[in-house]
Amino acid sequence: MKTNPNITEPRWLQWLLIGIALAFLLLMLIIPLLAVFYEALREGWQTYLDSLTNPEARAAIRLTLITAAIVVPVNAVLGIAMAWLLTRFDFRGKQLLTTLLDLPFSVSPVVAGLMFVLLFGAHTALGGWLEARGIQVIFAIPGIVLATLFVTFPFVARELVPLMQAQGDSEEQAALILGAGGWQMFWRVTLPNIKWALLYGIILTNARAMGEFGAVSVVSGHIRGETNTIPLLVEILYNEYRFTAAFALSSLLALLAIATLVLQDILTRIQNRKLAAAQRNEP
């Protein structure tokens, strides 16, 4: 084990801290994860596949994918716009807007769901007006999408803001001086510079969107086969003592989490290699 020469702690203390960290990861992450897959596959592959392909499960998977397919692109665009606003312009209320960006992190998802119920519920002015025109938000897919948008909104922006602040706008100003248009500058200068942070934000947004429970639970109405996402259906199946089916769907979310970590690690390695190559090529 390589150690920093400036660290004076004895080797036994280093190994003790490593052992504590590994034990924590084993007890809190690895063992529960393995338990999910064990319970999901305990009755065999056929039962596992049947649990994932029954009508209720297919409907929940389909709704989860639809929600993510809407939320991720919208949040990517909004995240870029918000990051651009906060890093390229100075205006009154900028600090307040920066603080509000973290609101979905600080507010409980359940409270967020209740906010949308109070805003779009059938007995509210706005909700009643929309329902009178055939648009149902709460207990329908639009409410699920809105709640998921709210809880996932900060991820892209929070990945982009520090990077864009550190990079500054010198390259963008140079592109404009050389005659590039606004969109040309964005596609050829800004986007290549932020692409890795944008990908990280998109990955995190997708993972949270597919795994969100609290806010979606409040606005969904738990209509079986219609408004249950994967996390909601897992709770229903577990409460009905259908443990194999519940763990089978849970394993999908676990696989998503693992895939997210693997993809993030791959992107980090690619980025580090490119940075190292760029530094070697510098005069």
PDB file of N, CA and C in Angstrom, residues 98-182:
ATOM      1  N   THR A  98     -29.590  31.044  -7.228  1.00  0.00           N
ATOM      2  CA  THR A  98     -28.633  29.968  -6.962  1.00  0.00           C
ATOM      3  C   THR A  98     -29.066  29.147  -5.751  1.00  0.00           C
ATOM      4  N   THR A  99     -29.585  29.841  -4.730  1.00  0.00           N
ATOM      5  CA  THR A  99     -30.062  29.138  -3.533  1.00  0.00           C
ATOM      6  C   THR A  99     -31.288  28.294  -3.841  1.00  0.00           C
ATOM      7  N   LEU A 100     -32.217  28.852  -4.630  1.00  0.00           N
ATOM      8  CA  LEU A 100     -33.433  28.116  -4.975  1.00  0.00           C
ATOM      9  C   LEU A 100     -33.137  26.879  -5.817  1.00  0.00           C
ATOM     10  N   LEU A 101     -32.009  26.886  -6.510  1.00  0.00           N
ATOM     11  CA  LEU A 101     -31.634  25.731  -7.315  1.00  0.00           C
ATOM     12  C   LEU A 101     -31.481  24.480  -6.460  1.00  0.00           C
ATOM     13  N   ASP A 102     -31.106  24.672  -5.197  1.00  0.00           N
ATOM     14  CA  ASP A 102     -30.926  23.532  -4.293  1.00  0.00           C
ATOM     15  C   ASP A 102     -32.204  23.165  -3.551  1.00  0.00           C
ATOM     16  N   LEU A 103     -33.301  23.842  -3.838  1.00  0.00           N
ATOM     17  CA  LEU A 103     -34.552  23.571  -3.119  1.00  0.00           C
ATOM     18  C   LEU A 103     -34.998  22.120  -3.217  1.00  0.00           C
ATOM     19  N   PRO A 104     -34.941  21.487  -4.411  1.00  0.00           N
ATOM     20  CA  PRO A 104     -35.341  20.070  -4.472  1.00  0.00           C
ATOM     21  C   PRO A 104     -34.472  19.155  -3.620  1.00  0.00           C
ATOM     22  N   PHE A 105     -33.226  19.557  -3.313  1.00  0.00           N
ATOM     23  CA  PHE A 105     -32.376  18.755  -2.438  1.00  0.00           C
ATOM     24  C   PHE A 105     -32.792  18.883  -0.982  1.00  0.00           C
ATOM     25  N   SER A 106     -33.286  20.056  -0.600  1.00  0.00           N
ATOM     26  CA  SER A 106     -33.583  20.321   0.808  1.00  0.00           C
ATOM     27  C   SER A 106     -35.025  19.990   1.190  1.00  0.00           C
ATOM     28  N   VAL A 107     -35.924  19.998   0.213  1.00  0.00           N
ATOM     29  CA  VAL A 107     -37.329  19.700   0.489  1.00  0.00           C
ATOM     30  C   VAL A 107     -37.566  18.204   0.368  1.00  0.00           C
ATOM     31  N   SER A 108     -38.298  17.648   1.316  1.00  0.00           N
ATOM     32  CA  SER A 108     -38.639  16.225   1.252  1.00  0.00           C
ATOM     33  C   SER A 108     -39.428  15.937  -0.012  1.00  0.00           C
ATOM     34  N   PRO A 109     -39.134  14.821  -0.703  1.00  0.00           N
ATOM     35  CA  PRO A 109     -39.907  14.481  -1.904  1.00  0.00           C
ATOM     36  C   PRO A 109     -41.402  14.368  -1.636  1.00  0.00           C
ATOM     37  N   VAL A 110     -41.774  13.913  -0.436  1.00  0.00           N
ATOM     38  CA  VAL A 110     -43.196  13.821  -0.109  1.00  0.00           C
ATOM     39  C   VAL A 110     -43.827  15.207  -0.086  1.00  0.00           C
ATOM     40  N   VAL A 111     -43.105  16.176   0.501  1.00  0.00           N
ATOM     41  CA  VAL A 111     -43.597  17.555   0.522  1.00  0.00           C
ATOM     42  C   VAL A 111     -43.706  18.095  -0.902  1.00  0.00           C
ATOM     43  N   ALA A 112     -42.739  17.755  -1.741  1.00  0.00           N
ATOM     44  CA  ALA A 112     -42.790  18.186  -3.140  1.00  0.00           C
ATOM     45  C   ALA A 112     -44.043  17.640  -3.828  1.00  0.00           C
ATOM     46  N   GLY A 113     -44.350  16.368  -3.569  1.00  0.00           N
ATOM     47  CA  GLY A 113     -45.562  15.798  -4.145  1.00  0.00           C
ATOM     48  C   GLY A 113     -46.816  16.502  -3.659  1.00  0.00           C
ATOM     49  N   LEU A 114     -46.861  16.832  -2.361  1.00  0.00           N
ATOM     50  CA  LEU A 114     -48.015  17.550  -1.818  1.00  0.00           C
ATOM     51  C   LEU A 114     -48.152  18.935  -2.431  1.00  0.00           C
ATOM     52  N   MET A 115     -47.028  19.575  -2.733  1.00  0.00           N
ATOM     53  CA  MET A 115     -47.068  20.876  -3.395  1.00  0.00           C
ATOM     54  C   MET A 115     -47.809  20.783  -4.717  1.00  0.00           C
ATOM     55  N   PHE A 116     -47.535  19.755  -5.480  1.00  0.00           N
ATOM     56  CA  PHE A 116     -48.208  19.604  -6.770  1.00  0.00           C
ATOM     57  C   PHE A 116     -49.680  19.234  -6.595  1.00  0.00           C
ATOM     58  N   VAL A 117     -50.001  18.487  -5.549  1.00  0.00           N
ATOM     59  CA  VAL A 117     -51.410  18.178  -5.277  1.00  0.00           C
ATOM     60  C   VAL A 117     -52.174  19.455  -4.947  1.00  0.00           C
ATOM     61  N   LEU A 118     -51.552  20.321  -4.128  1.00  0.00           N
ATOM     62  CA  LEU A 118     -52.197  21.583  -3.757  1.00  0.00           C
ATOM     63  C   LEU A 118     -52.310  22.532  -4.948  1.00  0.00           C
ATOM     64  N   LEU A 119     -51.441  22.353  -5.929  1.00  0.00           N
ATOM     65  CA  LEU A 119     -51.464  23.235  -7.093  1.00  0.00           C
ATOM     66  C   LEU A 119     -52.371  22.718  -8.203  1.00  0.00           C
ATOM     67  N   PHE A 120     -52.321  21.402  -8.444  1.00  0.00           N
ATOM     68  CA  PHE A 120     -53.035  20.838  -9.590  1.00  0.00           C
ATOM     69  C   PHE A 120     -54.156  19.885  -9.194  1.00  0.00           C
ATOM     70  N   GLY A 121     -54.454  19.771  -7.899  1.00  0.00           N
ATOM     71  CA  GLY A 121     -55.518  18.869  -7.481  1.00  0.00           C
ATOM     72  C   GLY A 121     -56.868  19.250  -8.072  1.00  0.00           C
ATOM     73  N   ALA A 122     -57.781  18.292  -8.095  1.00  0.00           N
ATOM     74  CA  ALA A 122     -59.083  18.518  -8.737  1.00  0.00           C
ATOM     75  C   ALA A 122     -59.878  19.613  -8.042  1.00  0.00           C
ATOM     76  N   HIS A 123     -59.640  19.851  -6.744  1.00  0.00           N
ATOM     77  CA  HIS A 123     -60.410  20.835  -5.989  1.00  0.00           C
ATOM     78  C   HIS A 123     -59.716  22.193  -5.927  1.00  0.00           C
ATOM     79  N   THR A 124     -58.632  22.355  -6.668  1.00  0.00           N
ATOM     80  CA  THR A 124     -57.963  23.654  -6.727  1.00  0.00           C
ATOM     81  C   THR A 124     -58.420  24.408  -7.975  1.00  0.00           C
ATOM     82  N   ALA A 125     -58.151  25.715  -7.980  1.00  0.00           N
ATOM     83  CA  ALA A 125     -58.605  26.532  -9.111  1.00  0.00           C
ATOM     84  C   ALA A 125     -57.940  26.093 -10.410  1.00  0.00           C
ATOM     85  N   LEU A 126     -56.600  25.934 -10.366  1.00  0.00           N
ATOM     86  CA  LEU A 126     -55.880  25.554 -11.580  1.00  0.00           C
ATOM     87  C   LEU A 126     -56.205  24.123 -11.992  1.00  0.00           C
ATOM     88  N   GLY A 127     -56.223  23.220 -11.023  1.00  0.00           N
ATOM     89  CA  GLY A 127     -56.523  21.829 -11.336  1.00  0.00           C
ATOM     90  C   GLY A 127     -57.930  21.647 -11.879  1.00  0.00           C
ATOM     91  N   GLY A 128     -58.889  22.345 -11.275  1.00  0.00           N
ATOM     92  CA  GLY A 128     -60.264  22.262 -11.767  1.00  0.00           C
ATOM     93  C   GLY A 128     -60.410  22.828 -13.164  1.00  0.00           C
ATOM     94  N   TRP A 129     -59.680  23.930 -13.430  1.00  0.00           N
ATOM     95  CA  TRP A 129     -59.730  24.534 -14.769  1.00  0.00           C
ATOM     96  C   TRP A 129     -59.169  23.572 -15.811  1.00  0.00           C
ATOM     97  N   LEU A 130     -58.064  22.890 -15.468  1.00  0.00           N
ATOM     98  CA  LEU A 130     -57.461  21.948 -16.397  1.00  0.00           C
ATOM     99  C   LEU A 130     -58.353  20.724 -16.617  1.00  0.00           C
ATOM    100  N   GLU A 131     -58.935  20.200 -15.541  1.00  0.00           N
ATOM    101  CA  GLU A 131     -59.788  19.018 -15.681  1.00  0.00           C
ATOM    102  C   GLU A 131     -61.051  19.334 -16.482  1.00  0.00           C
ATOM    103  N   ALA A 132     -61.534  20.568 -16.358  1.00  0.00           N
ATOM    104  CA  ALA A 132     -62.706  20.957 -17.148  1.00  0.00           C
ATOM    105  C   ALA A 132     -62.407  20.930 -18.637  1.00  0.00           C
ATOM    106  N   ARG A 133     -61.120  21.009 -18.976  1.00  0.00           N
ATOM    107  CA  ARG A 133     -60.703  20.962 -20.379  1.00  0.00           C
ATOM    108  C   ARG A 133     -60.081  19.618 -20.748  1.00  0.00           C
ATOM    109  N   GLY A 134     -60.327  18.631 -19.902  1.00  0.00           N
ATOM    110  CA  GLY A 134     -59.898  17.274 -20.214  1.00  0.00           C
ATOM    111  C   GLY A 134     -58.439  16.983 -19.921  1.00  0.00           C
ATOM    112  N   ILE A 135     -57.793  17.822 -19.119  1.00  0.00           N
ATOM    113  CA  ILE A 135     -56.381  17.619 -18.789  1.00  0.00           C
ATOM    114  C   ILE A 135     -56.269  17.249 -17.319  1.00  0.00           C
ATOM    115  N   GLN A 136     -55.927  16.013 -17.036  1.00  0.00           N
ATOM    116  CA  GLN A 136     -55.764  15.555 -15.663  1.00  0.00           C
ATOM    117  C   GLN A 136     -54.281  15.484 -15.334  1.00  0.00           C
ATOM    118  N   VAL A 137     -53.890  16.134 -14.266  1.00  0.00           N
ATOM    119  CA  VAL A 137     -52.481  16.173 -13.866  1.00  0.00           C
ATOM    120  C   VAL A 137     -52.221  15.216 -12.716  1.00  0.00           C
ATOM    121  N   ILE A 138     -52.928  15.419 -11.610  1.00  0.00           N
ATOM    122  CA  ILE A 138     -52.748  14.558 -10.449  1.00  0.00           C
ATOM    123  C   ILE A 138     -53.425  13.212 -10.691  1.00  0.00           C
ATOM    124  N   PHE A 139     -52.804  12.139 -10.212  1.00  0.00           N
ATOM    125  CA  PHE A 139     -53.247  10.762 -10.430  1.00  0.00           C
ATOM    126  C   PHE A 139     -53.205  10.398 -11.904  1.00  0.00           C
ATOM    127  N   ALA A 140     -52.244  10.976 -12.618  1.00  0.00           N
ATOM    128  CA  ALA A 140     -52.064  10.695 -14.042  1.00  0.00           C
ATOM    129  C   ALA A 140     -50.590  10.891 -14.385  1.00  0.00           C
ATOM    130  N   ILE A 141     -50.234  10.539 -15.608  1.00  0.00           N
ATOM    131  CA  ILE A 141     -48.832  10.616 -16.023  1.00  0.00           C
ATOM    132  C   ILE A 141     -48.270  12.030 -15.944  1.00  0.00           C
ATOM    133  N   PRO A 142     -49.000  13.094 -16.317  1.00  0.00           N
ATOM    134  CA  PRO A 142     -48.424  14.438 -16.199  1.00  0.00           C
ATOM    135  C   PRO A 142     -47.963  14.783 -14.789  1.00  0.00           C
ATOM    136  N   GLY A 143     -48.722  14.389 -13.783  1.00  0.00           N
ATOM    137  CA  GLY A 143     -48.309  14.659 -12.408  1.00  0.00           C
ATOM    138  C   GLY A 143     -47.036  13.921 -12.041  1.00  0.00           C
ATOM    139  N   ILE A 144     -46.919  12.673 -12.492  1.00  0.00           N
ATOM    140  CA  ILE A 144     -45.709  11.896 -12.234  1.00  0.00           C
ATOM    141  C   ILE A 144     -44.501  12.548 -12.886  1.00  0.00           C
ATOM    142  N   VAL A 145     -44.679  13.011 -14.125  1.00  0.00           N
ATOM    143  CA  VAL A 145     -43.576  13.668 -14.831  1.00  0.00           C
ATOM    144  C   VAL A 145     -43.183  14.962 -14.139  1.00  0.00           C
ATOM    145  N   LEU A 146     -44.163  15.769 -13.733  1.00  0.00           N
ATOM    146  CA  LEU A 146     -43.861  17.034 -13.063  1.00  0.00           C
ATOM    147  C   LEU A 146     -43.142  16.805 -11.743  1.00  0.00           C
ATOM    148  N   ALA A 147     -43.606  15.848 -10.955  1.00  0.00           N
ATOM    149  CA  ALA A 147     -42.959  15.570  -9.678  1.00  0.00           C
ATOM    150  C   ALA A 147     -41.529  15.086  -9.882  1.00  0.00           C
ATOM    151  N   THR A 148     -41.324  14.247 -10.879  1.00  0.00           N
ATOM    152  CA  THR A 148     -39.979  13.748 -11.160  1.00  0.00           C
ATOM    153  C   THR A 148     -39.082  14.860 -11.681  1.00  0.00           C
ATOM    154  N   LEU A 149     -39.631  15.749 -12.508  1.00  0.00           N
ATOM    155  CA  LEU A 149     -38.866  16.905 -12.977  1.00  0.00           C
ATOM    156  C   LEU A 149     -38.384  17.747 -11.806  1.00  0.00           C
ATOM    157  N   PHE A 150     -39.247  17.939 -10.841  1.00  0.00           N
ATOM    158  CA  PHE A 150     -38.889  18.780  -9.697  1.00  0.00           C
ATOM    159  C   PHE A 150     -37.726  18.192  -8.903  1.00  0.00           C
ATOM    160  N   VAL A 151     -37.818  16.909  -8.575  1.00  0.00           N
ATOM    161  CA  VAL A 151     -36.801  16.321  -7.703  1.00  0.00           C
ATOM    162  C   VAL A 151     -35.474  16.088  -8.418  1.00  0.00           C
ATOM    163  N   THR A 152     -35.493  16.062  -9.758  1.00  0.00           N
ATOM    164  CA  THR A 152     -34.252  15.809 -10.508  1.00  0.00           C
ATOM    165  C   THR A 152     -33.675  17.062 -11.149  1.00  0.00           C
ATOM    166  N   PHE A 153     -34.364  18.184 -11.016  1.00  0.00           N
ATOM    167  CA  PHE A 153     -33.936  19.388 -11.723  1.00  0.00           C
ATOM    168  C   PHE A 153     -32.504  19.823 -11.422  1.00  0.00           C
ATOM    169  N   PRO A 154     -32.005  19.781 -10.176  1.00  0.00           N
ATOM    170  CA  PRO A 154     -30.691  20.365  -9.895  1.00  0.00           C
ATOM    171  C   PRO A 154     -29.503  19.576 -10.430  1.00  0.00           C
ATOM    172  N   PHE A 155     -29.656  18.311 -10.792  1.00  0.00           N
ATOM    173  CA  PHE A 155     -28.489  17.465 -11.043  1.00  0.00           C
ATOM    174  C   PHE A 155     -27.623  17.986 -12.192  1.00  0.00           C
ATOM    175  N   VAL A 156     -28.217  18.277 -13.323  1.00  0.00           N
ATOM    176  CA  VAL A 156     -27.433  18.746 -14.472  1.00  0.00           C
ATOM    177  C   VAL A 156     -26.822  20.105 -14.180  1.00  0.00           C
ATOM    178  N   ALA A 157     -27.620  21.015 -13.675  1.00  0.00           N
ATOM    179  CA  ALA A 157     -27.113  22.366 -13.406  1.00  0.00           C
ATOM    180  C   ALA A 157     -25.986  22.339 -12.390  1.00  0.00           C
ATOM    181  N   ARG A 158     -26.120  21.520 -11.369  1.00  0.00           N
ATOM    182  CA  ARG A 158     -25.091  21.476 -10.325  1.00  0.00           C
ATOM    183  C   ARG A 158     -23.794  20.848 -10.830  1.00  0.00           C
ATOM    184  N   GLU A 159     -23.858  20.024 -11.823  1.00  0.00           N
ATOM    185  CA  GLU A 159     -22.642  19.499 -12.439  1.00  0.00           C
ATOM    186  C   GLU A 159     -21.980  20.543 -13.337  1.00  0.00           C
ATOM    187  N   LEU A 160     -22.789  21.385 -13.986  1.00  0.00           N
ATOM    188  CA  LEU A 160     -22.264  22.315 -14.974  1.00  0.00           C
ATOM    189  C   LEU A 160     -21.765  23.627 -14.373  1.00  0.00           C
ATOM    190  N   VAL A 161     -22.445  24.122 -13.354  1.00  0.00           N
ATOM    191  CA  VAL A 161     -22.119  25.455 -12.825  1.00  0.00           C
ATOM    192  C   VAL A 161     -20.668  25.575 -12.368  1.00  0.00           C
ATOM    193  N   PRO A 162     -20.141  24.660 -11.521  1.00  0.00           N
ATOM    194  CA  PRO A 162     -18.733  24.814 -11.106  1.00  0.00           C
ATOM    195  C   PRO A 162     -17.757  24.745 -12.278  1.00  0.00           C
ATOM    196  N   LEU A 163     -18.028  23.851 -13.233  1.00  0.00           N
ATOM    197  CA  LEU A 163     -17.136  23.719 -14.380  1.00  0.00           C
ATOM    198  C   LEU A 163     -17.149  24.978 -15.241  1.00  0.00           C
ATOM    199  N   MET A 164     -18.330  25.503 -15.531  1.00  0.00           N
ATOM    200  CA  MET A 164     -18.420  26.682 -16.376  1.00  0.00           C
ATOM    201  C   MET A 164     -17.851  27.918 -15.687  1.00  0.00           C
ATOM    202  N   GLN A 165     -17.955  27.978 -14.370  1.00  0.00           N
ATOM    203  CA  GLN A 165     -17.333  29.074 -13.631  1.00  0.00           C
ATOM    204  C   GLN A 165     -15.815  28.986 -13.722  1.00  0.00           C
ATOM    205  N   ALA A 166     -15.288  27.778 -13.588  1.00  0.00           N
ATOM    206  CA  ALA A 166     -13.829  27.599 -13.648  1.00  0.00           C
ATOM    207  C   ALA A 166     -13.284  27.864 -15.049  1.00  0.00           C
ATOM    208  N   GLN A 167     -14.026  27.472 -16.068  1.00  0.00           N
ATOM    209  CA  GLN A 167     -13.570  27.658 -17.442  1.00  0.00           C
ATOM    210  C   GLN A 167     -13.630  29.114 -17.887  1.00  0.00           C
ATOM    211  N   GLY A 168     -14.589  29.859 -17.359  1.00  0.00           N
ATOM    212  CA  GLY A 168     -14.754  31.228 -17.822  1.00  0.00           C
ATOM    213  C   GLY A 168     -15.349  31.277 -19.222  1.00  0.00           C
ATOM    214  N   ASP A 169     -15.390  32.466 -19.794  1.00  0.00           N
ATOM    215  CA  ASP A 169     -15.995  32.635 -21.117  1.00  0.00           C
ATOM    216  C   ASP A 169     -15.023  33.167 -22.159  1.00  0.00           C
ATOM    217  N   SER A 170     -13.730  33.027 -21.898  1.00  0.00           N
ATOM    218  CA  SER A 170     -12.746  33.585 -22.829  1.00  0.00           C
ATOM    219  C   SER A 170     -12.820  32.924 -24.204  1.00  0.00           C
ATOM    220  N   GLU A 171     -12.965  31.607 -24.250  1.00  0.00           N
ATOM    221  CA  GLU A 171     -13.045  30.920 -25.543  1.00  0.00           C
ATOM    222  C   GLU A 171     -14.321  31.301 -26.286  1.00  0.00           C
ATOM    223  N   GLU A 172     -15.409  31.462 -25.568  1.00  0.00           N
ATOM    224  CA  GLU A 172     -16.657  31.857 -26.206  1.00  0.00           C
ATOM    225  C   GLU A 172     -16.561  33.275 -26.759  1.00  0.00           C
ATOM    226  N   GLN A 173     -15.946  34.178 -25.992  1.00  0.00           N
ATOM    227  CA  GLN A 173     -15.760  35.553 -26.480  1.00  0.00           C
ATOM    228  C   GLN A 173     -14.869  35.577 -27.714  1.00  0.00           C
ATOM    229  N   ALA A 174     -13.833  34.731 -27.702  1.00  0.00           N
ATOM    230  CA  ALA A 174     -12.942  34.671 -28.868  1.00  0.00           C
ATOM    231  C   ALA A 174     -13.694  34.176 -30.093  1.00  0.00           C
ATOM    232  N   ALA A 175     -14.573  33.179 -29.913  1.00  0.00           N
ATOM    233  CA  ALA A 175     -15.354  32.660 -31.036  1.00  0.00           C
ATOM    234  C   ALA A 175     -16.279  33.736 -31.598  1.00  0.00           C
ATOM    235  N   LEU A 176     -16.884  34.529 -30.720  1.00  0.00           N
ATOM    236  CA  LEU A 176     -17.765  35.593 -31.187  1.00  0.00           C
ATOM    237  C   LEU A 176     -16.985  36.668 -31.933  1.00  0.00           C
ATOM    238  N   ILE A 177     -15.790  36.995 -31.427  1.00  0.00           N
ATOM    239  CA  ILE A 177     -14.962  38.011 -32.084  1.00  0.00           C
ATOM    240  C   ILE A 177     -14.552  37.549 -33.479  1.00  0.00           C
ATOM    241  N   LEU A 178     -14.325  36.238 -33.615  1.00  0.00           N
ATOM    242  CA  LEU A 178     -13.914  35.694 -34.915  1.00  0.00           C
ATOM    243  C   LEU A 178     -15.085  35.509 -35.873  1.00  0.00           C
ATOM    244  N   GLY A 179     -16.273  35.863 -35.441  1.00  0.00           N
ATOM    245  CA  GLY A 179     -17.410  35.868 -36.349  1.00  0.00           C
ATOM    246  C   GLY A 179     -18.409  34.744 -36.166  1.00  0.00           C
ATOM    247  N   ALA A 180     -18.239  33.920 -35.158  1.00  0.00           N
ATOM    248  CA  ALA A 180     -19.195  32.835 -34.932  1.00  0.00           C
ATOM    249  C   ALA A 180     -20.515  33.393 -34.416  1.00  0.00           C
ATOM    250  N   GLY A 181     -21.612  32.756 -34.824  1.00  0.00           N
ATOM    251  CA  GLY A 181     -22.922  33.116 -34.294  1.00  0.00           C
ATOM    252  C   GLY A 181     -23.147  32.479 -32.932  1.00  0.00           C
ATOM    253  N   GLY A 182     -24.261  32.841 -32.300  1.00  0.00           N
ATOM    254  CA  GLY A 182     -24.543  32.323 -30.965  1.00  0.00           C
ATOM    255  C   GLY A 182     -24.645  30.807 -30.914  1.00  0.00           C
TER     256      GLY A 182
END
